[in-house]
PDB file of C-alpha atoms in Angstrom:
ATOM      1  CA  UNK A 224      53.479  77.674 119.339  1.00 57.00           C
ATOM      2  CA  UNK A 225      50.239  78.929 120.881  1.00 79.00           C
ATOM      3  CA  UNK A 226      48.819  77.402 124.054  1.00 90.00           C
ATOM      4  CA  UNK A 227      45.782  76.605 121.928  1.00 95.00           C
ATOM      5  CA  UNK A 228      47.724  74.294 119.581  1.00 95.00           C
ATOM      6  CA  UNK A 229      45.800  71.171 120.776  1.00 95.00           C
ATOM      7  CA  UNK A 230      42.510  72.932 119.970  1.00 96.00           C
ATOM      8  CA  UNK A 231      43.798  74.037 116.569  1.00 97.00           C
ATOM      9  CA  UNK A 232      44.951  70.482 115.801  1.00 96.00           C
ATOM     10  CA  UNK A 233      41.581  69.096 116.854  1.00 96.00           C
ATOM     11  CA  UNK A 234      39.707  71.572 114.640  1.00 97.00           C
ATOM     12  CA  UNK A 235      42.102  70.987 111.735  1.00 96.00           C
ATOM     13  CA  UNK A 236      41.228  67.289 111.728  1.00 96.00           C
ATOM     14  CA  UNK A 237      37.659  68.271 110.835  1.00 97.00           C
ATOM     15  CA  UNK A 238      38.110  71.135 108.361  1.00 97.00           C
ATOM     16  CA  UNK A 239      40.679  73.521 106.893  1.00 97.00           C
ATOM     17  CA  UNK A 240      41.360  76.601 109.014  1.00 97.00           C
ATOM     18  CA  UNK A 241      42.403  79.882 107.436  1.00 97.00           C
ATOM     19  CA  UNK A 242      45.285  81.905 108.861  1.00 97.00           C
ATOM     20  CA  UNK A 243      42.711  84.479 109.992  1.00 97.00           C
ATOM     21  CA  UNK A 244      40.763  81.814 111.907  1.00 97.00           C
ATOM     22  CA  UNK A 245      43.930  80.507 113.523  1.00 97.00           C
ATOM     23  CA  UNK A 246      44.757  84.046 114.643  1.00 96.00           C
ATOM     24  CA  UNK A 247      41.264  84.460 116.093  1.00 96.00           C
ATOM     25  CA  UNK A 248      41.633  81.279 118.130  1.00 96.00           C
ATOM     26  CA  UNK A 249      45.193  82.073 119.232  1.00 95.00           C
ATOM     27  CA  UNK A 250      44.069  85.553 120.306  1.00 95.00           C
ATOM     28  CA  UNK A 251      41.282  84.391 122.609  1.00 95.00           C
ATOM     29  CA  UNK A 252      41.639  85.968 126.031  1.00 96.00           C
ATOM     30  CA  UNK A 253      42.067  83.307 128.690  1.00 96.00           C
ATOM     31  CA  UNK A 254      43.325  82.576 132.140  1.00 96.00           C
ATOM     32  CA  UNK A 255      45.568  79.543 132.547  1.00 97.00           C
ATOM     33  CA  UNK A 256      44.991  77.370 135.604  1.00 97.00           C
ATOM     34  CA  UNK A 257      46.846  74.305 136.837  1.00 98.00           C
ATOM     35  CA  UNK A 258      44.583  71.753 138.502  1.00 98.00           C
ATOM     36  CA  UNK A 259      45.977  68.853 140.566  1.00 98.00           C
ATOM     37  CA  UNK A 260      44.641  65.314 140.153  1.00 97.00           C
ATOM     38  CA  UNK A 261      41.235  65.128 141.813  1.00 96.00           C
ATOM     39  CA  UNK A 262      40.683  68.870 141.553  1.00 97.00           C
ATOM     40  CA  UNK A 263      37.449  70.295 140.184  1.00 96.00           C
ATOM     41  CA  UNK A 264      37.393  72.242 136.928  1.00 96.00           C
ATOM     42  CA  UNK A 265      33.633  72.774 136.793  1.00 94.00           C
ATOM     43  CA  UNK A 266      31.150  72.378 139.664  1.00 94.00           C
ATOM     44  CA  UNK A 267      27.682  70.852 139.549  1.00 93.00           C
ATOM     45  CA  UNK A 268      24.897  73.487 139.578  1.00 93.00           C
ATOM     46  CA  UNK A 269      27.360  76.261 138.806  1.00 94.00           C
ATOM     47  CA  UNK A 270      26.591  78.866 136.125  1.00 94.00           C
ATOM     48  CA  UNK A 271      29.942  79.301 134.349  1.00 93.00           C
ATOM     49  CA  UNK A 272      30.793  82.594 132.694  1.00 95.00           C
ATOM     50  CA  UNK A 273      33.809  80.911 131.076  1.00 96.00           C
ATOM     51  CA  UNK A 274      34.358  77.714 129.099  1.00 96.00           C
ATOM     52  CA  UNK A 275      37.204  75.408 130.065  1.00 97.00           C
ATOM     53  CA  UNK A 276      39.635  74.083 127.448  1.00 97.00           C
ATOM     54  CA  UNK A 277      41.941  71.215 128.436  1.00 98.00           C
ATOM     55  CA  UNK A 278      45.569  71.987 127.546  1.00 97.00           C
ATOM     56  CA  UNK A 279      47.335  69.132 129.359  1.00 97.00           C
ATOM     57  CA  UNK A 280      46.161  66.009 131.159  1.00 97.00           C
ATOM     58  CA  UNK A 281      42.962  63.970 131.364  1.00 98.00           C
ATOM     59  CA  UNK A 282      39.649  65.197 132.780  1.00 98.00           C
ATOM     60  CA  UNK A 283      36.271  63.552 133.319  1.00 97.00           C
ATOM     61  CA  UNK A 284      32.633  64.503 133.504  1.00 96.00           C
ATOM     62  CA  UNK A 285      31.088  62.819 136.508  1.00 96.00           C
ATOM     63  CA  UNK A 286      27.639  62.313 138.000  1.00 94.00           C
ATOM     64  CA  UNK A 287      27.135  61.284 141.628  1.00 92.00           C
ATOM     65  CA  UNK A 288      24.080  59.413 142.887  1.00 91.00           C
ATOM     66  CA  UNK A 289      22.569  59.863 146.347  1.00 91.00           C
ATOM     67  CA  UNK A 290      24.193  56.573 147.315  1.00 93.00           C
ATOM     68  CA  UNK A 291      27.592  58.156 146.705  1.00 91.00           C
ATOM     69  CA  UNK A 292      28.273  56.016 143.647  1.00 92.00           C
ATOM     70  CA  UNK A 293      29.863  57.775 140.715  1.00 95.00           C
ATOM     71  CA  UNK A 294      29.466  57.375 136.963  1.00 96.00           C
ATOM     72  CA  UNK A 295      32.055  58.962 134.704  1.00 97.00           C
ATOM     73  CA  UNK A 296      30.148  59.980 131.583  1.00 96.00           C
ATOM     74  CA  UNK A 297      32.995  61.362 129.461  1.00 96.00           C
ATOM     75  CA  UNK A 298      36.768  61.679 129.285  1.00 97.00           C
ATOM     76  CA  UNK A 299      38.252  64.886 127.909  1.00 97.00           C
ATOM     77  CA  UNK A 300      41.793  65.227 126.594  1.00 98.00           C
ATOM     78  CA  UNK A 301      43.889  68.192 125.419  1.00 97.00           C
ATOM     79  CA  UNK A 302      42.092  70.155 122.728  1.00 97.00           C
ATOM     80  CA  UNK A 303      38.648  69.523 124.239  1.00 97.00           C
ATOM     81  CA  UNK A 304      36.339  72.148 125.660  1.00 97.00           C
ATOM     82  CA  UNK A 305      34.704  70.379 128.614  1.00 95.00           C
ATOM     83  CA  UNK A 306      31.744  72.748 128.935  1.00 92.00           C
ATOM     84  CA  UNK A 307      31.233  74.610 125.683  1.00 92.00           C
ATOM     85  CA  UNK A 308      27.560  73.664 125.977  1.00 88.00           C
ATOM     86  CA  UNK A 309      27.340  75.909 129.060  1.00 89.00           C
ATOM     87  CA  UNK A 310      27.080  78.808 126.599  1.00 88.00           C
ATOM     88  CA  UNK A 311      23.456  77.789 126.052  1.00 89.00           C
ATOM     89  CA  UNK A 312      22.635  75.440 128.960  1.00 87.00           C
ATOM     90  CA  UNK A 313      23.777  78.050 131.527  1.00 88.00           C
ATOM     91  CA  UNK A 314      23.496  75.763 134.597  1.00 93.00           C
ATOM     92  CA  UNK A 315      25.765  72.700 134.811  1.00 93.00           C
ATOM     93  CA  UNK A 316      24.079  69.406 135.701  1.00 91.00           C
ATOM     94  CA  UNK A 317      27.373  67.610 136.381  1.00 91.00           C
ATOM     95  CA  UNK A 318      30.922  68.325 137.487  1.00 94.00           C
ATOM     96  CA  UNK A 319      34.234  68.012 135.665  1.00 97.00           C
ATOM     97  CA  UNK A 320      37.305  66.793 137.557  1.00 97.00           C
ATOM     98  CA  UNK A 321      40.984  66.184 136.816  1.00 98.00           C
ATOM     99  CA  UNK A 322      41.954  62.525 136.380  1.00 97.00           C
ATOM    100  CA  UNK A 323      45.605  63.628 136.324  1.00 97.00           C
ATOM    101  CA  UNK A 324      47.465  66.837 136.989  1.00 97.00           C
ATOM    102  CA  UNK A 325      46.032  69.193 134.377  1.00 97.00           C
ATOM    103  CA  UNK A 326      46.437  72.572 132.797  1.00 98.00           C
ATOM    104  CA  UNK A 327      43.364  74.339 131.462  1.00 97.00           C
ATOM    105  CA  UNK A 328      42.477  77.614 129.782  1.00 97.00           C
ATOM    106  CA  UNK A 329      39.303  79.349 130.941  1.00 97.00           C
ATOM    107  CA  UNK A 330      37.894  81.483 128.126  1.00 97.00           C
ATOM    108  CA  UNK A 331      35.168  84.067 128.892  1.00 97.00           C
ATOM    109  CA  UNK A 332      31.911  83.366 127.078  1.00 96.00           C
ATOM    110  CA  UNK A 333      32.023  86.889 125.724  1.00 96.00           C
ATOM    111  CA  UNK A 334      35.309  86.079 124.000  1.00 96.00           C
ATOM    112  CA  UNK A 335      33.858  82.969 122.393  1.00 96.00           C
ATOM    113  CA  UNK A 336      30.809  84.897 121.188  1.00 96.00           C
ATOM    114  CA  UNK A 337      33.095  87.604 119.777  1.00 96.00           C
ATOM    115  CA  UNK A 338      35.051  85.045 117.751  1.00 96.00           C
ATOM    116  CA  UNK A 339      31.873  83.311 116.560  1.00 96.00           C
ATOM    117  CA  UNK A 340      30.546  86.671 115.349  1.00 97.00           C
ATOM    118  CA  UNK A 341      33.762  87.270 113.410  1.00 97.00           C
ATOM    119  CA  UNK A 342      33.814  83.769 111.889  1.00 98.00           C
ATOM    120  CA  UNK A 343      30.638  81.775 111.349  1.00 97.00           C
ATOM    121  CA  UNK A 344      32.870  78.905 110.233  1.00 98.00           C
ATOM    122  CA  UNK A 345      34.565  78.750 113.637  1.00 97.00           C
ATOM    123  CA  UNK A 346      31.130  78.913 115.223  1.00 96.00           C
ATOM    124  CA  UNK A 347      30.106  75.823 113.258  1.00 97.00           C
ATOM    125  CA  UNK A 348      33.312  74.019 114.261  1.00 97.00           C
ATOM    126  CA  UNK A 349      32.713  74.824 117.940  1.00 97.00           C
ATOM    127  CA  UNK A 350      29.164  73.543 117.491  1.00 96.00           C
ATOM    128  CA  UNK A 351      30.581  70.431 115.812  1.00 96.00           C
ATOM    129  CA  UNK A 352      32.702  69.730 118.888  1.00 95.00           C
ATOM    130  CA  UNK A 353      29.565  69.564 121.057  1.00 95.00           C
ATOM    131  CA  UNK A 354      27.875  67.344 118.456  1.00 96.00           C
ATOM    132  CA  UNK A 355      30.871  64.986 118.584  1.00 97.00           C
ATOM    133  CA  UNK A 356      30.598  64.955 122.389  1.00 96.00           C
ATOM    134  CA  UNK A 357      27.049  63.676 121.906  1.00 95.00           C
ATOM    135  CA  UNK A 358      28.240  61.047 119.388  1.00 97.00           C
ATOM    136  CA  UNK A 359      30.802  59.811 121.907  1.00 97.00           C
ATOM    137  CA  UNK A 360      28.052  59.600 124.532  1.00 95.00           C
ATOM    138  CA  UNK A 361      26.012  57.373 122.186  1.00 97.00           C
ATOM    139  CA  UNK A 362      29.010  55.083 121.705  1.00 97.00           C
ATOM    140  CA  UNK A 363      29.543  54.880 125.467  1.00 97.00           C
ATOM    141  CA  UNK A 364      25.866  54.082 126.094  1.00 96.00           C
ATOM    142  CA  UNK A 365      26.041  51.293 123.514  1.00 96.00           C
ATOM    143  CA  UNK A 366      29.161  49.986 125.240  1.00 96.00           C
ATOM    144  CA  UNK A 367      27.568  49.924 128.683  1.00 95.00           C
ATOM    145  CA  UNK A 368      24.326  48.430 127.403  1.00 95.00           C
ATOM    146  CA  UNK A 369      25.346  45.914 124.742  1.00 96.00           C
ATOM    147  CA  UNK A 370      29.081  45.237 124.567  1.00 97.00           C
ATOM    148  CA  UNK A 371      30.866  42.657 126.656  1.00 97.00           C
ATOM    149  CA  UNK A 372      33.272  44.088 129.204  1.00 97.00           C
ATOM    150  CA  UNK A 373      36.268  43.139 127.037  1.00 98.00           C
ATOM    151  CA  UNK A 374      34.716  44.748 123.953  1.00 98.00           C
ATOM    152  CA  UNK A 375      33.718  47.825 125.950  1.00 98.00           C
ATOM    153  CA  UNK A 376      37.199  48.411 127.347  1.00 98.00           C
ATOM    154  CA  UNK A 377      38.823  47.640 123.995  1.00 98.00           C
ATOM    155  CA  UNK A 378      36.494  50.149 122.318  1.00 98.00           C
ATOM    156  CA  UNK A 379      37.434  52.807 124.890  1.00 98.00           C
ATOM    157  CA  UNK A 380      41.150  52.224 124.294  1.00 98.00           C
ATOM    158  CA  UNK A 381      40.698  52.507 120.513  1.00 98.00           C
ATOM    159  CA  UNK A 382      38.710  55.726 120.928  1.00 98.00           C
ATOM    160  CA  UNK A 383      41.286  57.347 123.198  1.00 98.00           C
ATOM    161  CA  UNK A 384      44.132  56.316 120.898  1.00 98.00           C
ATOM    162  CA  UNK A 385      42.427  57.990 117.927  1.00 98.00           C
ATOM    163  CA  UNK A 386      41.537  61.142 119.856  1.00 98.00           C
ATOM    164  CA  UNK A 387      45.032  61.515 121.296  1.00 98.00           C
ATOM    165  CA  UNK A 388      46.696  60.771 117.956  1.00 97.00           C
ATOM    166  CA  UNK A 389      44.661  63.621 116.428  1.00 96.00           C
ATOM    167  CA  UNK A 390      46.300  66.107 118.798  1.00 96.00           C
ATOM    168  CA  UNK A 391      49.798  64.632 118.560  1.00 95.00           C
ATOM    169  CA  UNK A 392      49.792  62.867 121.929  1.00 97.00           C
ATOM    170  CA  UNK A 393      50.590  59.306 120.886  1.00 98.00           C
ATOM    171  CA  UNK A 394      54.101  57.900 120.673  1.00 97.00           C
ATOM    172  CA  UNK A 395      54.094  55.153 118.079  1.00 97.00           C
ATOM    173  CA  UNK A 396      51.719  52.539 119.474  1.00 98.00           C
ATOM    174  CA  UNK A 397      51.601  54.078 122.960  1.00 98.00           C
ATOM    175  CA  UNK A 398      49.970  56.908 124.883  1.00 98.00           C
ATOM    176  CA  UNK A 399      49.929  58.185 128.435  1.00 97.00           C
ATOM    177  CA  UNK A 400      47.037  56.634 130.365  1.00 97.00           C
ATOM    178  CA  UNK A 401      46.933  58.161 133.875  1.00 95.00           C
ATOM    179  CA  UNK A 402      43.686  56.416 134.839  1.00 95.00           C
ATOM    180  CA  UNK A 403      43.359  54.062 137.803  1.00 96.00           C
ATOM    181  CA  UNK A 404      41.406  50.813 137.896  1.00 96.00           C
ATOM    182  CA  UNK A 405      38.759  52.325 140.236  1.00 96.00           C
ATOM    183  CA  UNK A 406      38.311  55.157 137.725  1.00 97.00           C
ATOM    184  CA  UNK A 407      37.971  52.605 134.926  1.00 97.00           C
ATOM    185  CA  UNK A 408      35.248  50.925 136.984  1.00 97.00           C
ATOM    186  CA  UNK A 409      33.391  54.249 137.152  1.00 97.00           C
ATOM    187  CA  UNK A 410      33.800  54.708 133.381  1.00 97.00           C
ATOM    188  CA  UNK A 411      32.737  51.202 132.377  1.00 97.00           C
ATOM    189  CA  UNK A 412      30.016  50.728 134.999  1.00 95.00           C
ATOM    190  CA  UNK A 413      31.714  47.587 136.315  1.00 96.00           C
ATOM    191  CA  UNK A 414      32.959  46.383 139.673  1.00 96.00           C
ATOM    192  CA  UNK A 415      36.658  46.761 140.427  1.00 96.00           C
ATOM    193  CA  UNK A 416      37.053  42.953 140.383  1.00 98.00           C
ATOM    194  CA  UNK A 417      35.414  42.774 136.944  1.00 97.00           C
ATOM    195  CA  UNK A 418      37.677  45.535 135.617  1.00 98.00           C
ATOM    196  CA  UNK A 419      40.753  43.666 136.831  1.00 97.00           C
ATOM    197  CA  UNK A 420      39.616  40.471 135.121  1.00 98.00           C
ATOM    198  CA  UNK A 421      38.871  42.386 131.904  1.00 98.00           C
ATOM    199  CA  UNK A 422      42.325  43.948 131.872  1.00 98.00           C
ATOM    200  CA  UNK A 423      43.906  40.546 132.434  1.00 97.00           C
ATOM    201  CA  UNK A 424      41.894  39.162 129.519  1.00 98.00           C
ATOM    202  CA  UNK A 425      43.104  41.909 127.147  1.00 98.00           C
ATOM    203  CA  UNK A 426      46.686  41.455 128.327  1.00 97.00           C
ATOM    204  CA  UNK A 427      46.492  37.673 127.941  1.00 97.00           C
ATOM    205  CA  UNK A 428      45.330  38.111 124.342  1.00 97.00           C
ATOM    206  CA  UNK A 429      48.263  40.440 123.677  1.00 97.00           C
ATOM    207  CA  UNK A 430      45.919  43.313 122.795  1.00 98.00           C
ATOM    208  CA  UNK A 431      47.247  45.843 125.320  1.00 98.00           C
ATOM    209  CA  UNK A 432      50.283  46.455 127.514  1.00 98.00           C
ATOM    210  CA  UNK A 433      49.653  48.805 130.452  1.00 96.00           C
ATOM    211  CA  UNK A 434      52.702  49.653 132.504  1.00 94.00           C
ATOM    212  CA  UNK A 435      53.808  52.716 134.478  1.00 90.00           C
ATOM    213  CA  UNK A 436      50.981  54.970 133.297  1.00 93.00           C
ATOM    214  CA  UNK A 437      51.621  54.186 129.630  1.00 98.00           C
ATOM    215  CA  UNK A 438      49.269  52.067 127.539  1.00 98.00           C
ATOM    216  CA  UNK A 439      50.574  50.348 124.416  1.00 98.00           C
ATOM    217  CA  UNK A 440      48.398  48.846 121.690  1.00 98.00           C
ATOM    218  CA  UNK A 441      50.573  46.357 119.772  1.00 98.00           C
ATOM    219  CA  UNK A 442      48.042  45.992 116.933  1.00 97.00           C
ATOM    220  CA  UNK A 443      45.323  48.662 116.755  1.00 98.00           C
ATOM    221  CA  UNK A 444      43.533  46.941 113.846  1.00 97.00           C
ATOM    222  CA  UNK A 445      43.319  43.691 115.797  1.00 98.00           C
ATOM    223  CA  UNK A 446      41.978  45.478 118.898  1.00 98.00           C
ATOM    224  CA  UNK A 447      39.485  47.460 116.787  1.00 98.00           C
ATOM    225  CA  UNK A 448      38.234  44.263 115.130  1.00 98.00           C
ATOM    226  CA  UNK A 449      37.743  42.569 118.496  1.00 98.00           C
ATOM    227  CA  UNK A 450      35.901  45.596 119.933  1.00 98.00           C
ATOM    228  CA  UNK A 451      33.885  46.310 116.756  1.00 97.00           C
ATOM    229  CA  UNK A 452      35.342  49.821 116.772  1.00 98.00           C
ATOM    230  CA  UNK A 453      34.305  52.115 113.925  1.00 98.00           C
ATOM    231  CA  UNK A 454      35.791  55.630 114.301  1.00 97.00           C
ATOM    232  CA  UNK A 455      33.086  57.268 112.155  1.00 97.00           C
ATOM    233  CA  UNK A 456      31.479  58.842 115.258  1.00 98.00           C
ATOM    234  CA  UNK A 457      34.685  60.757 116.021  1.00 98.00           C
ATOM    235  CA  UNK A 458      34.434  62.642 112.699  1.00 97.00           C
ATOM    236  CA  UNK A 459      38.199  62.705 112.161  1.00 96.00           C
ATOM    237  CA  UNK A 460      37.679  63.643 108.526  1.00 96.00           C
ATOM    238  CA  UNK A 461      38.639  66.950 106.912  1.00 97.00           C
ATOM    239  CA  UNK A 462      35.671  68.220 104.921  1.00 96.00           C
ATOM    240  CA  UNK A 463      33.737  71.502 104.594  1.00 95.00           C
ATOM    241  CA  UNK A 464      31.590  72.142 107.648  1.00 93.00           C
TER     242      UNK A 464
END
């Protein structure tokens, strides 16, 4: 099994990959790096010459204000490129950090361009991944602006379950959730006290069980209905791209 299996699974949930395309992806030159929790994968204002693919663990895009307050603007899981957009943006306007111990593959931009030249289809699928990043951002903005805290957190849990299931990282109704309550506060834009109350509300309703770094969703349909979760924005549909 190639180190890029999570990426191949993610792409395969959006379109059919040929054996040739799988070989192109598996043959990408890369350097594998292990990053401890809290470590930085990508630095603000840097000009990366490589793109970072998450192989194991959870990572987050983060923006710091002058006050020192932090907003986490995205969570990335195995199979996600965290900075594929750096191919065209060049300069990063945010940083990416490890929310857990992580393993990542850093792929030179020249390698990505080589593969895109050999397969326009793969180029479109890489482009699709950045478009889906934008769709997730829209969902998060709607959550911060218009959903109640319980709906917002429930929506996030549903999203992560679907994304992790797509790359084979759920176990029945459960998945690893190595995120702390302070980190949830930075994701949801809430105070730590409000996050704690929101978690208690979801637990009291029997919608989640969070214990020992594992989150269980007893009834995903019930949670999705409560949170008004529609997975259309994740584009987990196999169709020609």
